[in-house]
PDB file of C-alpha atoms in Angstrom:
ATOM      1  CA  MET A   1      -5.471  19.386 -15.025  1.00  0.00           C
ATOM      2  CA  LYS A   2      -7.355  18.640 -11.712  1.00  0.00           C
ATOM      3  CA  ALA A   3      -7.546  15.429 -10.035  1.00  0.00           C
ATOM      4  CA  VAL A   4      -9.410  13.797  -7.232  1.00  0.00           C
ATOM      5  CA  LEU A   5      -8.449  11.762  -4.045  1.00  0.00           C
ATOM      6  CA  VAL A   6     -10.932   9.694  -2.273  1.00  0.00           C
ATOM      7  CA  ASP A   7     -10.875   7.928   1.037  1.00  0.00           C
ATOM      8  CA  LEU A   8     -12.055   4.334   1.037  1.00  0.00           C
ATOM      9  CA  GLY A   9     -13.759   3.396   4.248  1.00  0.00           C
ATOM     10  CA  ASP A  10     -17.155   5.094   4.612  1.00  0.00           C
ATOM     11  CA  VAL A  11     -16.836   6.995   1.600  1.00  0.00           C
ATOM     12  CA  LEU A  12     -16.674   4.484  -1.251  1.00  0.00           C
ATOM     13  CA  ILE A  13     -17.311   1.190   0.767  1.00  0.00           C
ATOM     14  CA  VAL A  14     -18.609   0.047   4.026  1.00  0.00           C
ATOM     15  CA  ASP A  15     -17.645  -2.729   6.424  1.00  0.00           C
ATOM     16  CA  ASP A  16     -20.323  -4.974   7.737  1.00  0.00           C
ATOM     17  CA  ILE A  17     -17.929  -7.423   9.353  1.00  0.00           C
ATOM     18  CA  THR A  18     -19.274  -8.866  12.936  1.00  0.00           C
ATOM     19  CA  LEU A  19     -17.517 -10.467  15.620  1.00  0.00           C
ATOM     20  CA  ALA A  20     -18.906 -13.816  14.428  1.00  0.00           C
ATOM     21  CA  ALA A  21     -17.864 -13.156  10.891  1.00  0.00           C
ATOM     22  CA  SER A  22     -14.341 -12.131  12.035  1.00  0.00           C
ATOM     23  CA  THR A  23     -13.911 -15.289  14.136  1.00  0.00           C
ATOM     24  CA  GLU A  24     -14.956 -17.463  11.122  1.00  0.00           C
ATOM     25  CA  GLY A  25     -12.531 -15.784   8.912  1.00  0.00           C
ATOM     26  CA  PHE A  26      -9.631 -16.392  11.374  1.00  0.00           C
ATOM     27  CA  ARG A  27     -10.877 -20.149  11.588  1.00  0.00           C
ATOM     28  CA  ILE A  28     -10.791 -20.428   7.928  1.00  0.00           C
ATOM     29  CA  GLY A  29      -7.205 -18.898   7.924  1.00  0.00           C
ATOM     30  CA  LEU A  30      -6.153 -21.524  10.501  1.00  0.00           C
ATOM     31  CA  GLU A  31      -7.728 -24.270   8.409  1.00  0.00           C
ATOM     32  CA  ALA A  32      -5.713 -23.020   5.348  1.00  0.00           C
ATOM     33  CA  ILE A  33      -2.187 -23.377   7.024  1.00  0.00           C
ATOM     34  CA  GLY A  34      -2.975 -26.675   8.706  1.00  0.00           C
ATOM     35  CA  ARG A  35      -3.470 -24.996  12.343  1.00  0.00           C
ATOM     36  CA  SER A  36      -7.029 -25.926  12.937  1.00  0.00           C
ATOM     37  CA  GLY A  37      -7.453 -26.783  16.642  1.00  0.00           C
ATOM     38  CA  ARG A  38      -4.190 -25.386  17.645  1.00  0.00           C
ATOM     39  CA  VAL A  39      -5.722 -22.207  18.868  1.00  0.00           C
ATOM     40  CA  SER A  40      -8.910 -20.559  19.101  1.00  0.00           C
ATOM     41  CA  PRO A  41      -9.760 -18.368  16.360  1.00  0.00           C
ATOM     42  CA  THR A  42     -11.221 -15.909  18.815  1.00  0.00           C
ATOM     43  CA  ARG A  43      -7.908 -15.521  20.558  1.00  0.00           C
ATOM     44  CA  ILE A  44      -6.317 -14.780  17.163  1.00  0.00           C
ATOM     45  CA  MET A  45      -8.834 -12.034  16.575  1.00  0.00           C
ATOM     46  CA  LEU A  46      -8.433 -10.453  19.974  1.00  0.00           C
ATOM     47  CA  TRP A  47      -4.627 -10.627  19.837  1.00  0.00           C
ATOM     48  CA  LEU A  48      -4.461  -8.991  16.358  1.00  0.00           C
ATOM     49  CA  ARG A  49      -7.258  -6.518  17.185  1.00  0.00           C
ATOM     50  CA  ARG A  50      -5.055  -5.330  20.318  1.00  0.00           C
ATOM     51  CA  ALA A  51      -2.013  -5.161  18.097  1.00  0.00           C
ATOM     52  CA  VAL A  52      -3.050  -3.283  15.222  1.00  0.00           C
ATOM     53  CA  GLY A  53      -4.713  -0.861  17.629  1.00  0.00           C
ATOM     54  CA  GLU A  54      -1.499  -0.103  19.350  1.00  0.00           C
ATOM     55  CA  GLY A  55      -0.698   3.483  18.952  1.00  0.00           C
ATOM     56  CA  GLY A  56      -4.053   4.653  18.175  1.00  0.00           C
ATOM     57  CA  THR A  57      -5.458   6.005  14.855  1.00  0.00           C
ATOM     58  CA  ARG A  58      -2.993   8.943  14.867  1.00  0.00           C
ATOM     59  CA  ARG A  59       0.236   6.802  14.644  1.00  0.00           C
ATOM     60  CA  GLU A  60       2.277   8.071  11.849  1.00  0.00           C
ATOM     61  CA  HIS A  61       3.501   4.640  10.485  1.00  0.00           C
ATOM     62  CA  GLU A  62       1.440   1.644   9.508  1.00  0.00           C
ATOM     63  CA  GLN A  63       1.459  -1.722  11.147  1.00  0.00           C
ATOM     64  CA  ASP A  64       2.896  -4.794   9.190  1.00  0.00           C
ATOM     65  CA  LEU A  65      -0.137  -6.860   9.198  1.00  0.00           C
ATOM     66  CA  VAL A  66       1.820 -10.135   7.841  1.00  0.00           C
ATOM     67  CA  ALA A  67       4.589  -9.715  10.688  1.00  0.00           C
ATOM     68  CA  LEU A  68       1.835  -9.212  13.224  1.00  0.00           C
ATOM     69  CA  ALA A  69      -0.067 -12.393  11.951  1.00  0.00           C
ATOM     70  CA  ARG A  70       3.112 -14.305  12.179  1.00  0.00           C
ATOM     71  CA  ARG A  71       3.920 -13.304  15.710  1.00  0.00           C
ATOM     72  CA  ALA A  72       0.497 -14.050  16.711  1.00  0.00           C
ATOM     73  CA  LEU A  73       0.443 -17.360  15.235  1.00  0.00           C
ATOM     74  CA  ARG A  74       3.697 -18.185  16.783  1.00  0.00           C
ATOM     75  CA  GLU A  75       2.938 -16.946  20.362  1.00  0.00           C
ATOM     76  CA  LEU A  76      -0.537 -18.422  20.499  1.00  0.00           C
ATOM     77  CA  THR A  77       0.195 -21.829  18.879  1.00  0.00           C
ATOM     78  CA  GLY A  78       3.822 -22.088  20.305  1.00  0.00           C
ATOM     79  CA  GLU A  79       5.029 -23.334  16.728  1.00  0.00           C
ATOM     80  CA  GLY A  80       7.121 -21.769  14.209  1.00  0.00           C
ATOM     81  CA  VAL A  81       5.347 -20.012  11.486  1.00  0.00           C
ATOM     82  CA  THR A  82       6.937 -18.849   8.104  1.00  0.00           C
ATOM     83  CA  PRO A  83       6.116 -15.592   6.477  1.00  0.00           C
ATOM     84  CA  ASP A  84       4.558 -17.561   3.552  1.00  0.00           C
ATOM     85  CA  GLU A  85       2.331 -19.384   6.044  1.00  0.00           C
ATOM     86  CA  ALA A  86       1.290 -15.965   7.654  1.00  0.00           C
ATOM     87  CA  ASP A  87       0.513 -14.604   4.276  1.00  0.00           C
ATOM     88  CA  ALA A  88      -1.682 -17.625   3.445  1.00  0.00           C
ATOM     89  CA  PHE A  89      -3.457 -17.300   6.676  1.00  0.00           C
ATOM     90  CA  LEU A  90      -4.268 -13.675   5.867  1.00  0.00           C
ATOM     91  CA  VAL A  91      -5.329 -14.473   2.362  1.00  0.00           C
ATOM     92  CA  ALA A  92      -7.927 -17.129   3.305  1.00  0.00           C
ATOM     93  CA  SER A  93      -9.208 -14.909   6.230  1.00  0.00           C
ATOM     94  CA  HIS A  94      -9.763 -11.796   3.861  1.00  0.00           C
ATOM     95  CA  ARG A  95     -11.379 -13.806   1.216  1.00  0.00           C
ATOM     96  CA  HIS A  96     -14.260 -14.547   3.763  1.00  0.00           C
ATOM     97  CA  PHE A  97     -14.146 -10.910   5.118  1.00  0.00           C
ATOM     98  CA  HIS A  98     -14.720  -9.540   1.551  1.00  0.00           C
ATOM     99  CA  ARG A  99     -18.081 -11.067   1.677  1.00  0.00           C
ATOM    100  CA  PHE A 100     -19.059  -8.486   4.403  1.00  0.00           C
ATOM    101  CA  GLN A 101     -17.724  -5.476   2.608  1.00  0.00           C
ATOM    102  CA  ARG A 102     -19.640  -3.566   0.002  1.00  0.00           C
ATOM    103  CA  LEU A 103     -19.635  -0.675  -2.187  1.00  0.00           C
ATOM    104  CA  LEU A 104     -21.646   2.104  -1.181  1.00  0.00           C
ATOM    105  CA  PRO A 105     -24.528   3.594  -3.703  1.00  0.00           C
ATOM    106  CA  ASP A 106     -23.090   7.014  -3.099  1.00  0.00           C
ATOM    107  CA  GLY A 107     -19.548   5.875  -3.525  1.00  0.00           C
ATOM    108  CA  GLU A 108     -20.334   4.238  -6.734  1.00  0.00           C
ATOM    109  CA  ARG A 109     -22.230   7.367  -8.137  1.00  0.00           C
ATOM    110  CA  LEU A 110     -19.356   9.323  -7.004  1.00  0.00           C
ATOM    111  CA  LEU A 111     -16.776   7.385  -9.019  1.00  0.00           C
ATOM    112  CA  ARG A 112     -19.081   6.859 -12.110  1.00  0.00           C
ATOM    113  CA  GLY A 113     -19.665  10.731 -12.052  1.00  0.00           C
ATOM    114  CA  LEU A 114     -15.852  11.439 -11.850  1.00  0.00           C
ATOM    115  CA  ARG A 115     -15.269   9.005 -14.744  1.00  0.00           C
ATOM    116  CA  GLU A 116     -17.992  10.693 -16.992  1.00  0.00           C
ATOM    117  CA  ARG A 117     -16.088  14.170 -16.117  1.00  0.00           C
ATOM    118  CA  ARG A 118     -12.889  12.350 -17.144  1.00  0.00           C
ATOM    119  CA  LEU A 119     -11.095  13.418 -13.945  1.00  0.00           C
ATOM    120  CA  PRO A 120      -8.109  11.403 -12.629  1.00  0.00           C
ATOM    121  CA  VAL A 121      -8.962   9.575  -9.574  1.00  0.00           C
ATOM    122  CA  ALA A 122      -6.957   7.938  -6.660  1.00  0.00           C
ATOM    123  CA  VAL A 123      -8.063   6.045  -3.682  1.00  0.00           C
ATOM    124  CA  VAL A 124      -6.125   7.185  -0.691  1.00  0.00           C
ATOM    125  CA  SER A 125      -6.559   4.909   2.567  1.00  0.00           C
ATOM    126  CA  ASN A 126      -5.054   4.393   5.968  1.00  0.00           C
ATOM    127  CA  THR A 127      -4.984   0.352   6.392  1.00  0.00           C
ATOM    128  CA  PRO A 128      -2.753  -2.357   7.528  1.00  0.00           C
ATOM    129  CA  THR A 129      -4.284  -4.619   5.161  1.00  0.00           C
ATOM    130  CA  PRO A 130      -1.375  -5.620   2.443  1.00  0.00           C
ATOM    131  CA  PRO A 131      -1.769  -4.008  -0.792  1.00  0.00           C
ATOM    132  CA  PRO A 132      -2.489  -7.420  -2.859  1.00  0.00           C
ATOM    133  CA  LEU A 133      -5.401  -8.185  -0.260  1.00  0.00           C
ATOM    134  CA  MET A 134      -6.772  -4.621  -0.979  1.00  0.00           C
ATOM    135  CA  GLY A 135      -6.374  -4.825  -4.723  1.00  0.00           C
ATOM    136  CA  SER A 136      -8.399  -8.108  -4.387  1.00  0.00           C
ATOM    137  CA  LEU A 137     -11.107  -6.273  -2.565  1.00  0.00           C
ATOM    138  CA  LEU A 138     -11.244  -3.436  -5.019  1.00  0.00           C
ATOM    139  CA  ASP A 139     -11.358  -5.820  -7.901  1.00  0.00           C
ATOM    140  CA  ASP A 140     -14.287  -7.808  -6.184  1.00  0.00           C
ATOM    141  CA  LEU A 141     -16.247  -4.620  -5.564  1.00  0.00           C
ATOM    142  CA  GLY A 142     -15.766  -3.225  -9.209  1.00  0.00           C
ATOM    143  CA  ILE A 143     -13.575  -0.280  -7.922  1.00  0.00           C
ATOM    144  CA  THR A 144     -10.662  -0.883  -9.851  1.00  0.00           C
ATOM    145  CA  PRO A 145     -11.941   0.125 -13.365  1.00  0.00           C
ATOM    146  CA  LEU A 146     -13.225   3.355 -11.811  1.00  0.00           C
ATOM    147  CA  VAL A 147      -9.980   4.499 -10.451  1.00  0.00           C
ATOM    148  CA  ASP A 148      -6.515   5.403 -11.748  1.00  0.00           C
ATOM    149  CA  SER A 149      -4.306   4.807  -8.922  1.00  0.00           C
ATOM    150  CA  VAL A 150      -4.511   3.453  -5.182  1.00  0.00           C
ATOM    151  CA  VAL A 151      -2.207   4.726  -2.441  1.00  0.00           C
ATOM    152  CA  LEU A 152      -2.158   2.768   0.772  1.00  0.00           C
ATOM    153  CA  SER A 153      -0.290   3.314   4.173  1.00  0.00           C
ATOM    154  CA  SER A 154       0.326  -0.342   3.982  1.00  0.00           C
ATOM    155  CA  ALA A 155       2.418   0.059   0.812  1.00  0.00           C
ATOM    156  CA  GLY A 156       5.058   2.119   3.069  1.00  0.00           C
ATOM    157  CA  HIS A 157       3.507   5.568   3.096  1.00  0.00           C
ATOM    158  CA  ARG A 158       3.153   7.271   6.308  1.00  0.00           C
ATOM    159  CA  ARG A 159      -0.492   7.633   7.576  1.00  0.00           C
ATOM    160  CA  LYS A 160      -2.946  10.343   6.751  1.00  0.00           C
ATOM    161  CA  PRO A 161      -2.855  13.115   7.776  1.00  0.00           C
ATOM    162  CA  HIS A 162       0.995  13.095   7.098  1.00  0.00           C
ATOM    163  CA  PRO A 163       1.558  14.970   3.614  1.00  0.00           C
ATOM    164  CA  ASP A 164       3.154  11.779   2.331  1.00  0.00           C
ATOM    165  CA  MET A 165      -0.013   9.994   1.239  1.00  0.00           C
ATOM    166  CA  PHE A 166      -1.405  13.093  -0.315  1.00  0.00           C
ATOM    167  CA  VAL A 167       1.792  13.993  -2.312  1.00  0.00           C
ATOM    168  CA  ALA A 168       2.188  10.484  -3.319  1.00  0.00           C
ATOM    169  CA  ALA A 169      -1.392  10.274  -4.500  1.00  0.00           C
ATOM    170  CA  ALA A 170      -1.282  13.523  -6.467  1.00  0.00           C
ATOM    171  CA  GLY A 171       1.978  12.730  -7.994  1.00  0.00           C
ATOM    172  CA  SER A 172       0.478   9.235  -9.233  1.00  0.00           C
ATOM    173  CA  LEU A 173      -1.996  11.145 -10.980  1.00  0.00           C
ATOM    174  CA  GLY A 174       0.452  13.621 -12.516  1.00  0.00           C
ATOM    175  CA  VAL A 175      -0.633  16.685 -10.657  1.00  0.00           C
ATOM    176  CA  ALA A 176       0.636  19.053  -7.837  1.00  0.00           C
ATOM    177  CA  PRO A 177      -1.222  18.682  -4.587  1.00  0.00           C
ATOM    178  CA  ALA A 178      -2.812  22.253  -4.923  1.00  0.00           C
ATOM    179  CA  ASP A 179      -4.458  20.823  -7.998  1.00  0.00           C
ATOM    180  CA  GLY A 180      -6.202  18.207  -6.090  1.00  0.00           C
ATOM    181  CA  VAL A 181      -9.228  17.783  -4.175  1.00  0.00           C
ATOM    182  CA  MET A 182      -9.510  15.339  -1.148  1.00  0.00           C
ATOM    183  CA  LEU A 183     -12.947  13.639  -0.224  1.00  0.00           C
ATOM    184  CA  GLY A 184     -13.151  11.742   3.008  1.00  0.00           C
ATOM    185  CA  ASP A 185     -15.054  11.199   6.208  1.00  0.00           C
ATOM    186  CA  ARG A 186     -12.473  12.334   8.925  1.00  0.00           C
ATOM    187  CA  ILE A 187     -11.656  15.842   9.870  1.00  0.00           C
ATOM    188  CA  HIS A 188      -8.299  15.131  11.066  1.00  0.00           C
ATOM    189  CA  GLU A 189      -6.874  12.710   8.588  1.00  0.00           C
ATOM    190  CA  ASP A 190      -8.701  13.686   5.552  1.00  0.00           C
ATOM    191  CA  VAL A 191      -9.667  17.288   5.631  1.00  0.00           C
ATOM    192  CA  GLY A 192      -6.967  18.485   7.783  1.00  0.00           C
ATOM    193  CA  GLY A 193      -4.294  16.413   6.118  1.00  0.00           C
ATOM    194  CA  GLY A 194      -5.531  17.423   2.549  1.00  0.00           C
ATOM    195  CA  GLY A 195      -5.869  21.088   3.391  1.00  0.00           C
ATOM    196  CA  ALA A 196      -2.529  21.273   4.721  1.00  0.00           C
ATOM    197  CA  VAL A 197      -0.957  20.432   1.227  1.00  0.00           C
ATOM    198  CA  GLY A 198      -3.111  22.960  -0.433  1.00  0.00           C
ATOM    199  CA  MET A 199      -5.972  20.691  -1.438  1.00  0.00           C
ATOM    200  CA  ALA A 200      -9.547  21.574  -1.612  1.00  0.00           C
ATOM    201  CA  THR A 201     -11.326  19.220   0.681  1.00  0.00           C
ATOM    202  CA  VAL A 202     -14.861  17.618   0.946  1.00  0.00           C
ATOM    203  CA  LEU A 203     -16.016  16.158   4.164  1.00  0.00           C
ATOM    204  CA  VAL A 204     -18.362  13.191   3.243  1.00  0.00           C
ATOM    205  CA  THR A 205     -21.123  12.298   5.694  1.00  0.00           C
ATOM    206  CA  TRP A 206     -23.163   9.854   3.497  1.00  0.00           C
ATOM    207  CA  ALA A 207     -22.280   6.846   5.622  1.00  0.00           C
ATOM    208  CA  ARG A 208     -21.186   8.048   8.943  1.00  0.00           C
ATOM    209  CA  PRO A 209     -22.556  11.444  10.334  1.00  0.00           C
ATOM    210  CA  ALA A 210     -19.915  13.975  11.390  1.00  0.00           C
ATOM    211  CA  THR A 211     -20.381  15.887  14.699  1.00  0.00           C
ATOM    212  CA  ASP A 212     -17.439  18.226  13.820  1.00  0.00           C
ATOM    213  CA  GLN A 213     -17.912  19.605  10.277  1.00  0.00           C
ATOM    214  CA  SER A 214     -15.176  22.706  10.733  1.00  0.00           C
ATOM    215  CA  GLY A 215     -12.628  23.223   8.022  1.00  0.00           C
ATOM    216  CA  PRO A 216     -13.725  21.567   4.734  1.00  0.00           C
ATOM    217  CA  ASP A 217     -14.588  23.482   1.679  1.00  0.00           C
ATOM    218  CA  CYS A 218     -17.765  21.447   1.255  1.00  0.00           C
ATOM    219  CA  VAL A 219     -19.921  19.051   3.351  1.00  0.00           C
ATOM    220  CA  ALA A 220     -21.370  16.451   1.066  1.00  0.00           C
ATOM    221  CA  GLY A 221     -24.301  14.245   2.255  1.00  0.00           C
ATOM    222  CA  CYS A 222     -24.682  12.687  -1.070  1.00  0.00           C
ATOM    223  CA  ALA A 223     -22.668  11.918  -4.141  1.00  0.00           C
ATOM    224  CA  GLU A 224     -24.430  14.672  -6.095  1.00  0.00           C
ATOM    225  CA  GLU A 225     -23.444  17.380  -3.487  1.00  0.00           C
ATOM    226  CA  ALA A 226     -19.766  16.169  -3.926  1.00  0.00           C
ATOM    227  CA  LEU A 227     -20.025  16.361  -7.668  1.00  0.00           C
ATOM    228  CA  ARG A 228     -21.534  19.629  -7.704  1.00  0.00           C
ATOM    229  CA  PHE A 229     -18.653  21.065  -5.797  1.00  0.00           C
ATOM    230  CA  ILE A 230     -16.124  19.251  -7.903  1.00  0.00           C
ATOM    231  CA  ASP A 231     -17.656  20.729 -10.793  1.00  0.00           C
ATOM    232  CA  ALA A 232     -17.621  24.224  -9.531  1.00  0.00           C
ATOM    233  CA  TRP A 233     -13.877  23.819  -8.111  1.00  0.00           C
ATOM    234  CA  SER A 234     -12.497  22.363 -11.383  1.00  0.00           C
ATOM    235  CA  ALA A 235     -13.973  25.150 -13.429  1.00  0.00           C
ATOM    236  CA  ARG A 236     -11.778  27.586 -11.463  1.00  0.00           C
TER     237      ARG A 236
END
């Protein structure tokens, strides 16, 4: 049996969250936990952006967003904040953020094409967003019924390109890594990581052009190109 692993951002979905939308989301989060007026939502946004970005995109371990939110709220308000309050802050904020995230047309055609082919599919994503919030987003965008598994770095897996993510995703679908194909928009994380565990790889460019296209077995500018490659690969 063959299986397909798919990155999330700029492959299945796109994020149109502006600075204003981000600030508004954190204002809503502060209101949800009774901290309105205690601290500027902009200060919360800037604090979290800096903290989440520490270590760069190539860090191995994911940030704990609930712990970071609790620390930010504690430091910026000068008040004690429980883990439940930090979680409620993030839930309220992300409900607002979900309004600015959308399923890409090529992403939807890809998933529906894979469903027609009866190939098992796993979403594999580096994200600090806790699994329940990511699950809510996938539900809202209609992705959940089109995939069989979701593997996130925020669930304790080491971030792509570490083999952990790819091995876990393949295992969740009941296949060996060598029987999987990885589709993603990043050379280092997706193509390099997937290839290192023996997967076929597809560099996706339909949402974000790639200046470096070295290494993948296929470069797909649309869902149909990706599906044609998958058809040929799965027939081997």
